[in-house]
Coordinates of C-alpha atoms and ligand atoms in Angstrom, one line a residue:
Chain D
X1 CA 14.9 -24.2 0.8
X2 CA 13.8 -27.6 -0.6
X3 CA 12.5 -28.0 -4.0
X4 CA 10.1 -30.7 -2.8
X5 CA 7.4 -29.5 0.0
X6 CA 5.0 -32.0 1.2
X7 CA 2.2 -31.6 3.9
X8 CA -1.2 -31.2 5.0
X9 CA -3.3 -28.3 3.7
X10 CA -5.3 -25.4 5.3
X11 CA -7.8 -23.9 3.1
X12 CA -8.8 -20.0 3.0
X13 CA -11.2 -18.1 0.8
X14 CA -10.5 -15.0 -1.3
X15 CA -8.9 -11.7 -0.4
X16 CA -7.1 -12.7 2.9
X17 CA -5.4 -9.3 3.6
X18 CA -2.0 -8.6 5.3
X19 CA -3.9 -6.7 8.1
X20 CA -5.4 -10.0 9.0
X21 CA -2.3 -12.2 8.6
X22 CA -0.6 -9.8 11.0
X23 CA -2.0 -6.7 12.6
X24 CA -0.2 -3.4 12.4
X25 CA 0.4 -3.2 16.2
X26 CA 2.9 -6.1 15.9
X27 CA 5.0 -4.6 13.1
X28 CA 7.5 -3.5 15.9
X29 CA 8.7 -7.0 15.5
X30 CA 10.7 -8.6 12.6
X31 CA 11.4 -12.1 14.1
X32 CA 9.3 -15.1 13.1
X33 CA 8.6 -16.6 16.4
X34 CA 7.1 -13.4 17.7
X35 CA 5.1 -12.6 14.5
X36 CA 3.9 -16.2 14.4
X37 CA 2.5 -15.7 17.8
X38 CA 0.1 -13.1 16.4
X39 CA -0.5 -14.3 12.9
X40 CA -4.1 -14.4 12.0
X41 CA -5.3 -13.6 15.7
X42 CA -8.0 -11.3 14.4
X43 CA -9.7 -14.5 13.1
X44 CA -10.4 -15.4 16.7
X45 CA -8.5 -16.9 19.7
X46 CA -6.6 -19.9 18.9
X47 CA -6.8 -19.7 15.1
X48 CA -3.1 -19.1 14.7
X49 CA -2.4 -22.1 17.0
X50 CA -4.7 -24.3 15.0
X51 CA -2.8 -23.5 11.9
X52 CA 0.4 -24.8 13.4
X53 CA -0.8 -28.1 12.8
X54 CA -1.0 -27.6 9.1
X55 CA 2.1 -27.3 6.7
X56 CA 0.7 -25.5 3.4
X57 CA -1.9 -22.8 3.2
X58 CA -4.1 -23.0 0.1
X59 CA -6.1 -19.8 -0.7
X60 CA -8.3 -18.4 -3.3
X61 CA -7.9 -15.1 -5.2
X62 CA -5.9 -12.1 -4.2
X63 CA -3.9 -13.6 -1.2
X64 CA -2.0 -11.1 0.9
X65 CA -3.9 -7.9 -0.5
X66 CA -3.6 -4.6 1.2
X67 CA -0.5 -3.5 3.2
X68 CA 3.1 -3.9 1.9
X69 CA 4.1 -5.2 5.2
X70 CA 6.7 -7.7 4.8
X71 CA 6.0 -9.3 8.2
X72 CA 2.9 -10.9 6.6
X73 CA 5.3 -13.3 4.9
X74 CA 7.5 -13.7 8.0
X75 CA 4.4 -14.3 10.5
X76 CA 3.3 -17.1 8.2
X77 CA 6.7 -18.8 8.4
X78 CA 6.5 -18.2 12.2
X79 CA 3.7 -20.5 12.2
X80 CA 5.7 -23.4 10.8
X81 CA 4.0 -23.0 7.4
X82 CA 6.2 -24.2 4.7
X83 CA 4.5 -22.8 1.5
X84 CA 1.4 -21.0 0.3
X85 CA -0.4 -21.9 -2.8
X86 CA -3.2 -19.5 -4.1
X87 CA -5.2 -18.8 -7.2
X88 CA -3.6 -15.5 -7.3
X89 CA -1.5 -13.3 -5.0
X90 CA -1.3 -9.5 -4.4
X91 CA 1.8 -8.3 -5.9
X92 CA 3.4 -6.8 -2.8
X93 CA 2.8 -10.1 -0.9
X94 CA 4.2 -11.8 -3.7
X95 CA 7.4 -10.0 -3.8
X96 CA 7.8 -10.1 0.1
X97 CA 7.2 -13.8 0.3
X98 CA 10.1 -14.3 -2.2
X99 CA 12.4 -11.7 -0.4
X100 CA 11.5 -13.6 2.9
X101 CA 12.2 -17.0 1.6
X102 CA 8.7 -18.1 1.7
X103 CA 7.7 -20.4 -1.2
X104 CA 4.5 -19.3 -2.9
X105 CA 2.8 -20.9 -5.9
X106 CA 0.1 -19.6 -8.2
X107 CA -2.2 -22.6 -9.1
X108 CA -5.9 -21.9 -9.5
X109 CA -6.4 -25.5 -10.7
X110 CA -5.8 -27.0 -7.2
X111 CA -8.2 -24.8 -5.4
X112 CA -11.6 -26.4 -6.2
X113 CA -10.4 -29.8 -5.6
X114 CA -8.3 -29.7 -2.4
X115 CA -9.9 -29.9 0.9
X116 CA -8.7 -29.1 4.4
X117 CA -6.4 -31.7 5.8
X118 CA -5.6 -33.2 2.3
X119 CA -1.7 -33.9 1.7
X120 CA -0.2 -32.2 -1.2
X121 CA 3.3 -32.3 -2.6
X122 CA 4.8 -29.3 -4.3
X123 CA 7.7 -29.6 -6.5
X124 CA 8.9 -26.2 -7.0
X125 CA 11.7 -26.9 -9.7
X126 CA 9.5 -29.1 -12.0
X127 CA 6.5 -26.6 -11.5
X128 CA 4.1 -29.4 -10.3
X129 CA 1.7 -30.1 -7.5
X130 CA 0.7 -33.8 -6.8
X131 CA -2.6 -34.3 -4.9
X132 CA -4.8 -37.2 -4.6
X133 CA -3.3 -39.1 -7.5
X134 CA -3.5 -36.1 -9.7
X135 CA -0.8 -33.5 -11.1
X136 CA -1.4 -29.7 -11.4
X137 CA 1.2 -27.7 -13.1
X138 CA 1.9 -24.2 -12.4
X139 CA 4.3 -21.7 -14.3
X140 CA 7.9 -21.7 -13.0
X141 CA 9.5 -18.6 -11.4
X142 CA 12.0 -16.6 -13.5
X143 CA 15.6 -18.1 -12.6
X144 CA 16.7 -14.7 -10.9
X145 CA 13.8 -14.8 -8.6
X146 CA 14.0 -18.5 -7.7
X147 CA 17.7 -17.9 -6.8
X148 CA 16.5 -15.4 -4.1
X149 CA 14.1 -18.0 -2.8
X150 CA 16.6 -20.8 -3.0
X151 CA 19.1 -18.7 -0.8
X152 CA 16.5 -18.3 1.8
X153 CA 15.5 -14.7 1.0
X154 CA 16.7 -11.4 -0.3
X155 CA 18.9 -10.6 2.7
X156 CA 20.8 -13.8 2.3
X157 CA 21.2 -13.3 -1.4
X158 CA 22.5 -9.7 -0.8
X159 CA 25.0 -11.0 1.7
X160 CA 26.1 -13.4 -0.8
X161 CA 26.5 -11.1 -3.4
X162 CA 28.4 -8.6 -1.2
X163 CA 30.7 -11.4 -0.2
X164 CA 31.3 -12.2 -3.8
X165 CA 32.0 -8.5 -4.6
X166 CA 34.6 -8.3 -1.8
X167 CA 36.3 -11.5 -2.9
X168 CA 36.5 -10.2 -6.4
X169 CA 38.0 -7.0 -5.2
X170 CA 40.6 -8.7 -3.2
X171 CA 41.5 -11.0 -6.2
X172 CA 41.2 -8.1 -8.5
Chain O
X1 CA 4.2 2.2 -25.0
X2 CA 1.9 3.1 -22.2
X3 CA 3.1 5.5 -19.4
X4 CA 4.3 2.6 -17.2
X5 CA 6.1 1.0 -20.1
X6 CA 7.9 4.2 -20.9
X7 CA 9.1 5.0 -17.4
X8 CA 10.2 1.4 -16.8
X9 CA 12.3 1.4 -20.0
X10 CA 13.9 4.8 -19.3
X11 CA 14.8 3.6 -15.8
X12 CA 16.2 0.3 -16.8
X13 CA 18.3 1.9 -19.8
X14 CA 16.1 0.2 -22.5
X15 CA 14.7 1.6 -25.5
X16 CA 11.3 -0.5 -25.4
X17 CA 9.8 -3.0 -23.0
X18 CA 6.7 -5.1 -23.2
X19 CA 4.2 -6.2 -20.5
X20 CA 5.5 -9.3 -18.7
X21 CA 9.1 -8.7 -19.2
X22 CA 11.3 -8.4 -16.2
X23 CA 13.6 -5.4 -16.1
X24 CA 16.4 -4.2 -13.8
X25 CA 15.1 -0.6 -12.9
X26 CA 16.9 2.3 -11.0
X27 CA 14.4 4.1 -9.0
X28 CA 14.7 8.0 -8.6
X29 CA 13.5 7.8 -5.0
X30 CA 13.2 5.1 -2.4
X31 CA 10.9 6.2 0.4
X32 CA 11.0 4.6 3.9
X33 CA 8.8 5.4 6.7
X34 CA 8.5 3.9 10.1
X35 CA 9.9 0.8 8.6
X36 CA 13.3 2.5 8.2
X37 CA 14.9 1.0 11.2
X38 CA 14.0 -2.3 9.8
X39 CA 15.8 -1.6 6.7
X40 CA 18.6 -0.5 8.6
X41 CA 19.0 -3.4 10.6
X42 CA 19.0 -5.5 7.3
X43 CA 21.8 -3.2 6.1
X44 CA 23.9 -4.3 9.1
X45 CA 22.9 -7.9 8.9
X46 CA 24.2 -8.2 5.2
X47 CA 27.2 -6.3 6.2
X48 CA 26.7 -3.3 3.9
X49 CA 28.4 0.0 4.7
X50 CA 27.6 2.1 1.6
X51 CA 24.6 3.3 -0.1
X52 CA 24.2 3.4 -3.9
X53 CA 23.3 7.2 -3.7
X54 CA 22.1 9.0 -0.4
X55 CA 20.3 11.6 -2.5
X56 CA 17.8 8.9 -3.8
X57 CA 16.7 8.2 -0.1
X58 CA 13.8 9.8 1.6
X59 CA 12.8 8.9 5.2
X60 CA 9.7 10.0 7.1
X61 CA 8.7 9.1 10.4
X62 CA 4.9 9.0 10.1
X63 CA 3.1 6.0 11.5
X64 CA 3.0 5.9 15.3
X65 CA 4.3 9.5 15.7
X66 CA 5.6 10.7 18.1
X67 CA 6.6 7.5 19.8
X68 CA 4.0 6.0 21.9
X69 CA 6.1 3.4 23.6
X70 CA 9.8 3.1 24.4
X71 CA 10.0 0.4 21.8
X72 CA 8.9 2.9 19.1
X73 CA 11.2 5.4 20.6
X74 CA 14.1 3.2 20.1
X75 CA 13.1 2.3 16.5
X76 CA 12.8 6.1 15.6
X77 CA 16.1 6.7 17.2
X78 CA 17.5 4.0 15.1
X79 CA 16.0 5.7 12.0
X80 CA 17.4 9.1 12.9
X81 CA 20.8 7.7 13.5
X82 CA 20.8 6.1 10.2
X83 CA 19.9 9.1 8.5
X84 CA 22.5 11.2 10.2
X85 CA 25.2 8.3 9.6
X86 CA 24.5 8.1 5.9
X87 CA 23.9 11.7 5.2
X88 CA 20.3 11.4 4.2
X89 CA 19.2 14.8 3.4
X90 CA 15.5 14.2 2.7
X91 CA 14.8 13.2 6.2
X92 CA 11.5 14.3 8.0
X93 CA 10.9 13.7 11.7
X94 CA 7.8 12.8 13.6
X95 CA 6.4 16.2 13.3
X96 CA 6.1 16.4 9.5
X97 CA 3.1 14.1 8.6
X98 CA 2.2 11.3 6.2
X99 CA 5.3 10.3 4.0
X100 CA 3.3 10.4 0.7
X101 CA 1.9 14.0 1.3
X102 CA 5.1 15.1 2.8
X103 CA 7.1 14.0 -0.2
X104 CA 5.0 15.6 -2.7
X105 CA 4.6 18.8 -0.8
X106 CA 8.5 19.0 -0.5
X107 CA 8.8 18.7 -4.4
X108 CA 10.6 15.3 -4.2
X109 CA 8.0 13.9 -6.7
X110 CA 8.2 14.8 -10.4
X111 CA 6.4 13.4 -13.4
X112 CA 8.3 10.4 -15.0
X113 CA 10.0 9.6 -11.7
X114 CA 10.1 6.0 -10.7
X115 CA 9.6 5.8 -6.8
X116 CA 9.4 2.9 -4.6
X117 CA 8.7 2.8 -0.8
X118 CA 7.8 0.7 2.1
X119 CA 4.1 1.6 1.6
X120 CA 1.5 0.1 -0.7
X121 CA -0.2 3.5 -1.2
X122 CA 3.1 4.8 -3.0
X123 CA 0.6 4.5 -6.0
X124 CA -0.4 8.1 -5.2
X125 CA 2.6 9.6 -6.7
X126 CA 0.9 8.8 -10.0
X127 CA -1.5 11.8 -9.4
X128 CA 1.7 13.6 -10.5
X129 CA 2.7 11.4 -13.2
X130 CA 5.2 9.4 -11.3
X131 CA 5.5 5.5 -11.1
X132 CA 5.1 4.7 -7.5
X133 CA 4.8 1.3 -6.2
X134 CA 5.4 -0.4 -2.7
X135 CA 7.8 -2.8 -1.7
X136 CA 9.0 -4.5 1.6
X137 CA 11.6 -3.3 3.9
X138 CA 14.2 -5.8 2.9
X139 CA 13.9 -4.9 -0.6
X140 CA 14.3 -1.3 0.3
X141 CA 17.5 -2.2 1.8
X142 CA 18.5 -4.0 -1.4
X143 CA 17.7 -0.7 -3.4
X144 CA 19.6 1.4 -1.0
X145 CA 22.8 -0.7 -1.7
X146 CA 22.5 -1.6 -5.4
X147 CA 20.2 1.2 -6.6
X148 CA 18.1 -1.1 -8.4
X149 CA 15.4 -3.6 -8.3
X150 CA 13.7 -6.3 -10.5
X151 CA 10.4 -5.2 -11.8
X152 CA 7.9 -6.8 -14.0
X153 CA 6.5 -4.6 -16.7
X154 CA 2.6 -4.5 -15.9
X155 CA -0.1 -4.6 -18.6
X156 CA -2.2 -1.3 -18.6
X157 CA -5.8 -0.5 -18.2
X158 CA -7.5 2.8 -19.4
X159 CA -10.0 4.3 -17.5
X160 CA -11.9 7.2 -19.1
X161 CA -13.8 9.7 -17.0
X162 CA -16.4 12.0 -18.7
X163 CA -19.0 14.5 -17.2
X164 CA -18.7 16.3 -13.9
X165 CA -19.4 15.1 -10.3
X166 CA -22.8 16.4 -9.0
X167 CA -22.7 18.4 -5.7
X168 CA -21.6 16.2 -2.8
X169 CA -19.6 13.6 -4.9
X170 CA -16.0 13.4 -5.0
X171 CA -13.3 11.4 -6.5
X172 CA -13.3 9.1 -3.3
X173 CA -16.9 8.1 -4.4
X174 CA -15.7 7.5 -7.9
X175 CA -12.9 5.4 -6.5
X176 CA -15.1 3.2 -4.2
X177 CA -17.5 3.0 -7.1
X178 CA -14.7 1.4 -9.3
X179 CA -13.4 -0.9 -6.6
X180 CA -16.7 -2.2 -5.9
X181 CA -17.4 -2.8 -9.7
X182 CA -13.9 -4.2 -10.6
X183 CA -13.1 -5.9 -7.3
X184 CA -10.1 -5.8 -4.7
X185 CA -8.2 -7.6 -7.3
X186 CA -9.9 -6.1 -10.4
X187 CA -6.6 -4.4 -11.7
X188 CA -4.2 -6.8 -9.9
X189 CA -0.6 -6.1 -11.0
X190 CA -1.8 -3.6 -13.6
X191 CA -1.0 -0.1 -14.3
X192 CA -4.1 2.2 -14.6
X193 CA -4.2 5.4 -16.7
X194 CA -7.0 8.1 -16.1
X195 CA -8.3 9.9 -19.2
X196 CA -11.3 11.7 -20.2
X197 CA -12.9 15.3 -20.5
X198 CA -13.4 15.1 -16.7
X199 CA -9.7 15.2 -15.8
X200 CA -9.0 19.1 -16.4
X201 CA -11.4 19.9 -13.7
X202 CA -10.1 17.5 -11.2
X203 CA -7.9 19.2 -8.5
X204 CA -4.4 17.7 -7.8
X205 CA -5.8 16.8 -4.4
X206 CA -8.8 14.9 -6.0
X207 CA -6.2 13.0 -8.2
X208 CA -4.2 12.0 -5.3
X209 CA -7.2 10.4 -3.6
X210 CA -7.7 8.7 -7.2
X211 CA -4.2 7.3 -7.2
X212 CA -4.0 6.4 -3.6
X213 CA -7.4 4.3 -3.7
X214 CA -6.4 2.7 -6.9
X215 CA -4.2 0.4 -4.6
X216 CA -7.3 -1.1 -3.3
X217 CA -8.0 -2.7 -6.6
X218 CA -4.6 -4.2 -6.5
X219 CA -2.8 -1.9 -9.0
X220 CA 0.9 -1.9 -9.3
X221 CA 0.6 1.7 -10.2
X222 CA -1.9 4.4 -11.4
X223 CA -1.4 7.6 -13.3
X224 CA -3.1 10.7 -14.1
X225 CA -1.2 12.2 -17.0
X226 CA 0.3 15.6 -16.1
X227 CA -1.4 18.7 -17.2
X228 CA -1.6 22.3 -16.5
X229 CA -2.8 21.9 -12.9
X230 CA 0.0 19.4 -12.3
X231 CA 2.6 22.0 -13.6
X232 CA 1.0 24.7 -11.3
X233 CA 1.2 22.3 -8.3
X234 CA 4.9 21.4 -9.1
X235 CA 5.9 25.0 -9.8
X236 CA 5.2 26.0 -6.3
X237 CA 7.1 23.1 -4.8
X238 CA 9.8 21.9 -7.0
X239 CA 12.6 23.8 -5.1
X240 CA 15.5 21.8 -6.3
X241 CA 15.1 23.2 -9.8
X242 CA 15.2 19.7 -11.1
X243 CA 14.4 19.3 -14.7
X244 CA 11.5 16.9 -15.4
X245 CA 10.1 15.4 -18.4
X246 CA 6.3 14.5 -18.2
X247 CA 5.8 10.9 -19.8
X248 CA 2.7 10.4 -21.7
X249 CA 1.5 7.1 -23.4
X250 CA 1.9 6.8 -27.2
X251 CA -1.1 7.0 -29.4
X252 CA -0.7 3.4 -30.4
X253 CA -0.1 2.1 -26.7
X254 CA -1.8 -1.1 -26.1
X255 CA -4.4 -1.6 -23.2
X256 CA -5.7 -4.6 -21.8
X257 CA -9.1 -3.2 -21.0
X258 CA -10.9 0.1 -21.2
X259 CA -13.5 1.2 -18.5
X260 CA -15.6 4.2 -18.9
X261 CA -17.4 6.1 -16.1
X262 CA -19.7 9.1 -16.4
X263 CA -19.0 11.0 -13.2
X264 CA -22.3 12.7 -13.3
X265 CA -24.3 9.4 -12.8
X266 CA -22.2 8.7 -9.6
X267 CA -23.6 9.1 -6.0
X268 CA -21.9 9.1 -2.7
X269 CA -20.5 5.6 -1.9
X270 CA -19.5 3.9 1.2
X271 CA -17.2 0.8 1.8
X272 CA -18.8 -1.6 4.2
X273 CA -16.9 -3.8 6.6
X274 CA -14.4 -5.7 6.2
X275 CA -13.4 -5.2 2.7
X276 CA -13.1 -2.1 0.5
X277 CA -14.6 -3.9 -2.4
X278 CA -17.8 -4.2 -0.3
X279 CA -19.2 -0.9 -1.4
X280 CA -22.8 0.3 -1.5
X281 CA -24.5 3.7 -2.7
X282 CA -25.1 5.8 0.4
X283 CA -29.0 5.1 0.3
X284 CA -28.4 1.4 1.3
X285 CA -26.5 2.2 4.3
X286 CA -27.7 5.7 5.4
X287 CA -28.9 5.3 9.2
X288 CA -26.0 3.0 10.3
X289 CA -25.2 4.2 13.7
X290 CA -21.6 5.4 14.3
X291 CA -19.4 5.8 17.3
X292 CA -16.5 7.4 15.8
X293 CA -15.5 9.5 12.7
X294 CA -12.1 9.7 11.6
X295 CA -11.1 12.5 9.1
X296 CA -7.5 11.4 8.3
X297 CA -5.0 9.5 6.2
X298 CA -3.2 9.8 3.1
X299 CA -6.4 9.4 0.9
X300 CA -8.4 12.2 2.3
X301 CA -6.7 14.4 4.9
X302 CA -5.4 17.0 2.6
X303 CA -6.2 20.5 3.2
X304 CA -9.1 20.3 0.5
X305 CA -10.5 17.5 2.3
X306 CA -10.6 19.3 5.6
X307 CA -12.2 22.3 3.8
X308 CA -15.0 20.1 2.6
X309 CA -15.8 18.7 6.0
X310 CA -15.5 22.2 7.6
X311 CA -17.9 23.5 5.1
X312 CA -20.6 21.1 6.3
X313 CA -19.7 21.3 9.9
X314 CA -19.7 25.1 10.0
X315 CA -22.4 26.4 12.3
X316 CA -23.6 22.8 13.1
X317 CA -22.7 20.3 15.8
X318 CA -21.2 16.7 15.9
X319 CA -23.7 14.5 17.3
X320 CA -23.0 13.9 21.1
X321 CA -22.6 10.3 20.6
X322 CA -19.9 10.5 18.1
X323 CA -16.2 11.1 18.6
X324 CA -14.9 13.1 15.4
X325 CA -11.1 12.8 15.2
X326 CA -9.4 15.1 12.7
X327 CA -5.9 14.1 11.9
X328 CA -4.4 16.6 9.2
X329 CA -2.1 14.7 6.6
X330 CA 0.9 16.9 7.1
X331 CA 2.2 19.9 9.2
X332 CA 1.8 22.2 6.2
X333 CA -1.8 21.1 5.8
X334 CA -2.4 21.7 9.5
X335 CA -0.9 25.3 9.3
X336 CA -2.8 26.2 6.3
X337 CA -6.1 25.0 7.9
X338 CA -5.1 26.9 11.0
X339 CA -4.5 30.2 9.3
X340 CA -7.7 29.9 7.2
X341 CA -9.9 29.0 10.3
X342 CA -10.7 25.6 9.1
X343 CA -9.4 23.9 12.3
X344 CA -11.2 26.3 14.3
X345 CA -14.6 25.3 12.6
X346 CA -13.6 21.8 13.1
X347 CA -13.0 22.2 17.0
X348 CA -16.0 24.6 17.4
X349 CA -18.3 22.1 15.8
X350 CA -17.2 19.5 18.5
X351 CA -14.2 17.7 16.7
X352 CA -10.8 17.1 18.1
X353 CA -7.6 17.7 16.2
X354 CA -4.5 15.5 16.6
X355 CA -0.9 16.0 15.5
X356 CA -0.3 15.3 11.8
X357 CA 0.6 11.8 10.5
X358 CA -1.2 8.5 9.9
X359 CA -2.9 8.6 13.3
X360 CA -6.0 6.4 13.8
X361 CA -5.3 4.7 10.3
X362 CA -2.3 3.2 11.5
X363 CA -3.8 2.2 15.1
X364 CA -2.1 5.1 16.6
X365 CA -4.8 6.6 18.9
X366 CA -8.6 6.4 18.1
X367 CA -8.9 2.6 18.6
X368 CA -12.1 1.0 18.7
X369 CA -13.6 -1.1 21.3
X370 CA -15.8 -4.3 20.9
X371 CA -18.8 -3.6 18.9
X372 CA -17.9 0.1 18.0
X373 CA -18.4 1.4 14.7
X374 CA -16.1 3.9 12.9
X375 CA -16.7 5.8 9.7
X376 CA -13.3 6.8 8.1
X377 CA -12.0 8.7 5.2
X378 CA -9.0 6.2 4.9
X379 CA -8.5 3.6 2.3
X380 CA -8.8 0.3 4.3
X381 CA -11.6 -1.1 6.5
X382 CA -9.9 -4.3 7.1
X383 CA -11.0 -6.5 10.4
X384 CA -9.3 -5.2 13.3
X385 CA -7.3 -2.5 11.4
X386 CA -8.4 0.1 14.2
X387 CA -8.5 -1.9 17.2
X388 CA -10.9 -4.7 18.1
X389 CA -11.7 -7.8 15.9
X390 CA -15.2 -7.2 16.9
X391 CA -15.3 -3.4 15.7
X392 CA -16.3 -2.3 12.2
X393 CA -14.9 0.3 9.8
X394 CA -16.9 2.1 7.0
X395 CA -15.2 4.3 4.5
X396 CA -16.4 7.4 2.7
X397 CA -15.7 10.7 1.4
X398 CA -14.9 13.7 3.8
X399 CA -18.3 15.2 2.9
X400 CA -20.2 12.0 3.8
X401 CA -18.0 11.8 7.0
X402 CA -18.9 15.3 8.2
X403 CA -22.7 14.8 7.5
X404 CA -22.6 11.5 9.4
X405 CA -20.8 13.1 12.4
X406 CA -23.6 15.4 12.6
X407 CA -26.3 12.8 12.3
X408 CA -24.7 10.2 14.6
X409 CA -25.2 7.7 11.8
X410 CA -24.2 7.5 8.1
X411 CA -25.8 10.2 6.3
X412 CA -26.1 11.4 2.6
X413 CA -24.1 14.6 2.5
X414 CA -26.2 16.0 -0.5
X415 CA -28.7 17.3 2.0
X416 CA -26.1 19.6 3.6
X417 CA -25.4 21.9 0.9
Ligands
SF4_1 S1 -2.3 7.2 6.4 FE1 -2.9 5.3 6.7 S2 -2.9 4.2 4.6 FE2 -1.7 6.2 4.5 S3 0.4 5.5 4.8 FE3 -0.5 6.1 6.8 S4 -1.3 4.1 7.6 FE4 -0.8 3.9 5.4

């Protein structure tokens, strides 16, 4: 995962729930591509396809509320979206995004000033968003959490840890 | 310390914790439902071959059960094989019912426990004084292997309930009222504790509905502190003779907020499409035409809920324009309802009864066509959750549901007692 993410913004409102992000009937899949094909389809035909021309989702309060389905984060990545910036996230989505390697940022200050199509730049390491000549700051993640994100998600992190343990056992 | 602070400190081997702190906690139980095969596939992907402790796993195949496509059948087979291979004793197959209810009935949930699982409504375990919260399937794998996960200690909110419900009003109405008042993120990331002189009179079933619906205001967990009713419920079920220690908040515990509700002032409430926080008192929605009535889900398909609905439907008929689908929460509930004649009443009134499980709540049978309206006793009414993106879901108590099934439109249950 890169520390600097730049791209065009699509803007959502409040309380975008995980049933809308990916309907329950597609939870039989776990791969990005297939989930991406059905992401946000409840919002109308072609809505997901339209989102593919944007890079970053910006949303209001409580993004990802509802079901604990991890595939909500996977489906968003399947659309080619590189990050989500919201005023706030529901806690299960927040965890799932990190565990799935999807960068997420809580930055309420950006929301009122950003418009669809604007280009923003997120600096994860510095905790800053650049937009239209202005800088917005956001609290940085705890190191342990950022490490998971940097490795591309919890599965990769686990794999690395297990390999490390095995290595130490051999050396031991 | 609050209840959440005490449980999290105990499970992370600390003497004290404060809100905002991140701890490494060791859950007593890790629940996985239909998502089990996904967690098992992650286990393979990361190359792990050992569980931290197979006794801490519980697996219940509840959503979409029995399998409705070959893909579901293969996924369930993978889950079954996993349970067998790793010696998971707390394994419940497609006949058992909804994971949350099955685990509590089987005595796997005790006060003071820390329980995580692949379902947001794990908050329901707080009805017995356990800290339950939802996580994703990859994180479940991680807990399977390492036994622990990072958790942020939440701030706590105190909700004090006084008075008594008037006839026809239930804890579902209370929760819809609270969600409507506080908002879908009104308690985001918070732990909620329920107190007040109304609590002793509330049945364990009513408390389950409370802790379950609390999720819809964004909570991390919710608690009804254990009392005599809790002890009674557990005594009949804790078969493994596991000693447990109820956890109570200290008198000097710090709360972020205090909310007071007088139950006597509440009336039946309905959540309107497409968000649970979009609640209205029954008077404002009465008369809304419905095509389907779904009496099911972990929120309101417990035995007591079926009894309430049957009480209203006895000797009456479901409106010819309405399909009443009854999905008992578990096999045990179904058996009880069969033996007591409740199922017969529901069938005779014109309802249909499906096998226990999540059923229509998880989109398994009972799907809605374009333009159709469903009144449901479940906990979510999100756009398209039960089928077409052009259908609508309203949420209510089992009593309001039964009254509405008879009228063919959303109806005030208070006229039926
Ligand atoms: S009954 Fe509905 S809300 Fe409860 S676990 Fe099943 S799908 Fe989820």
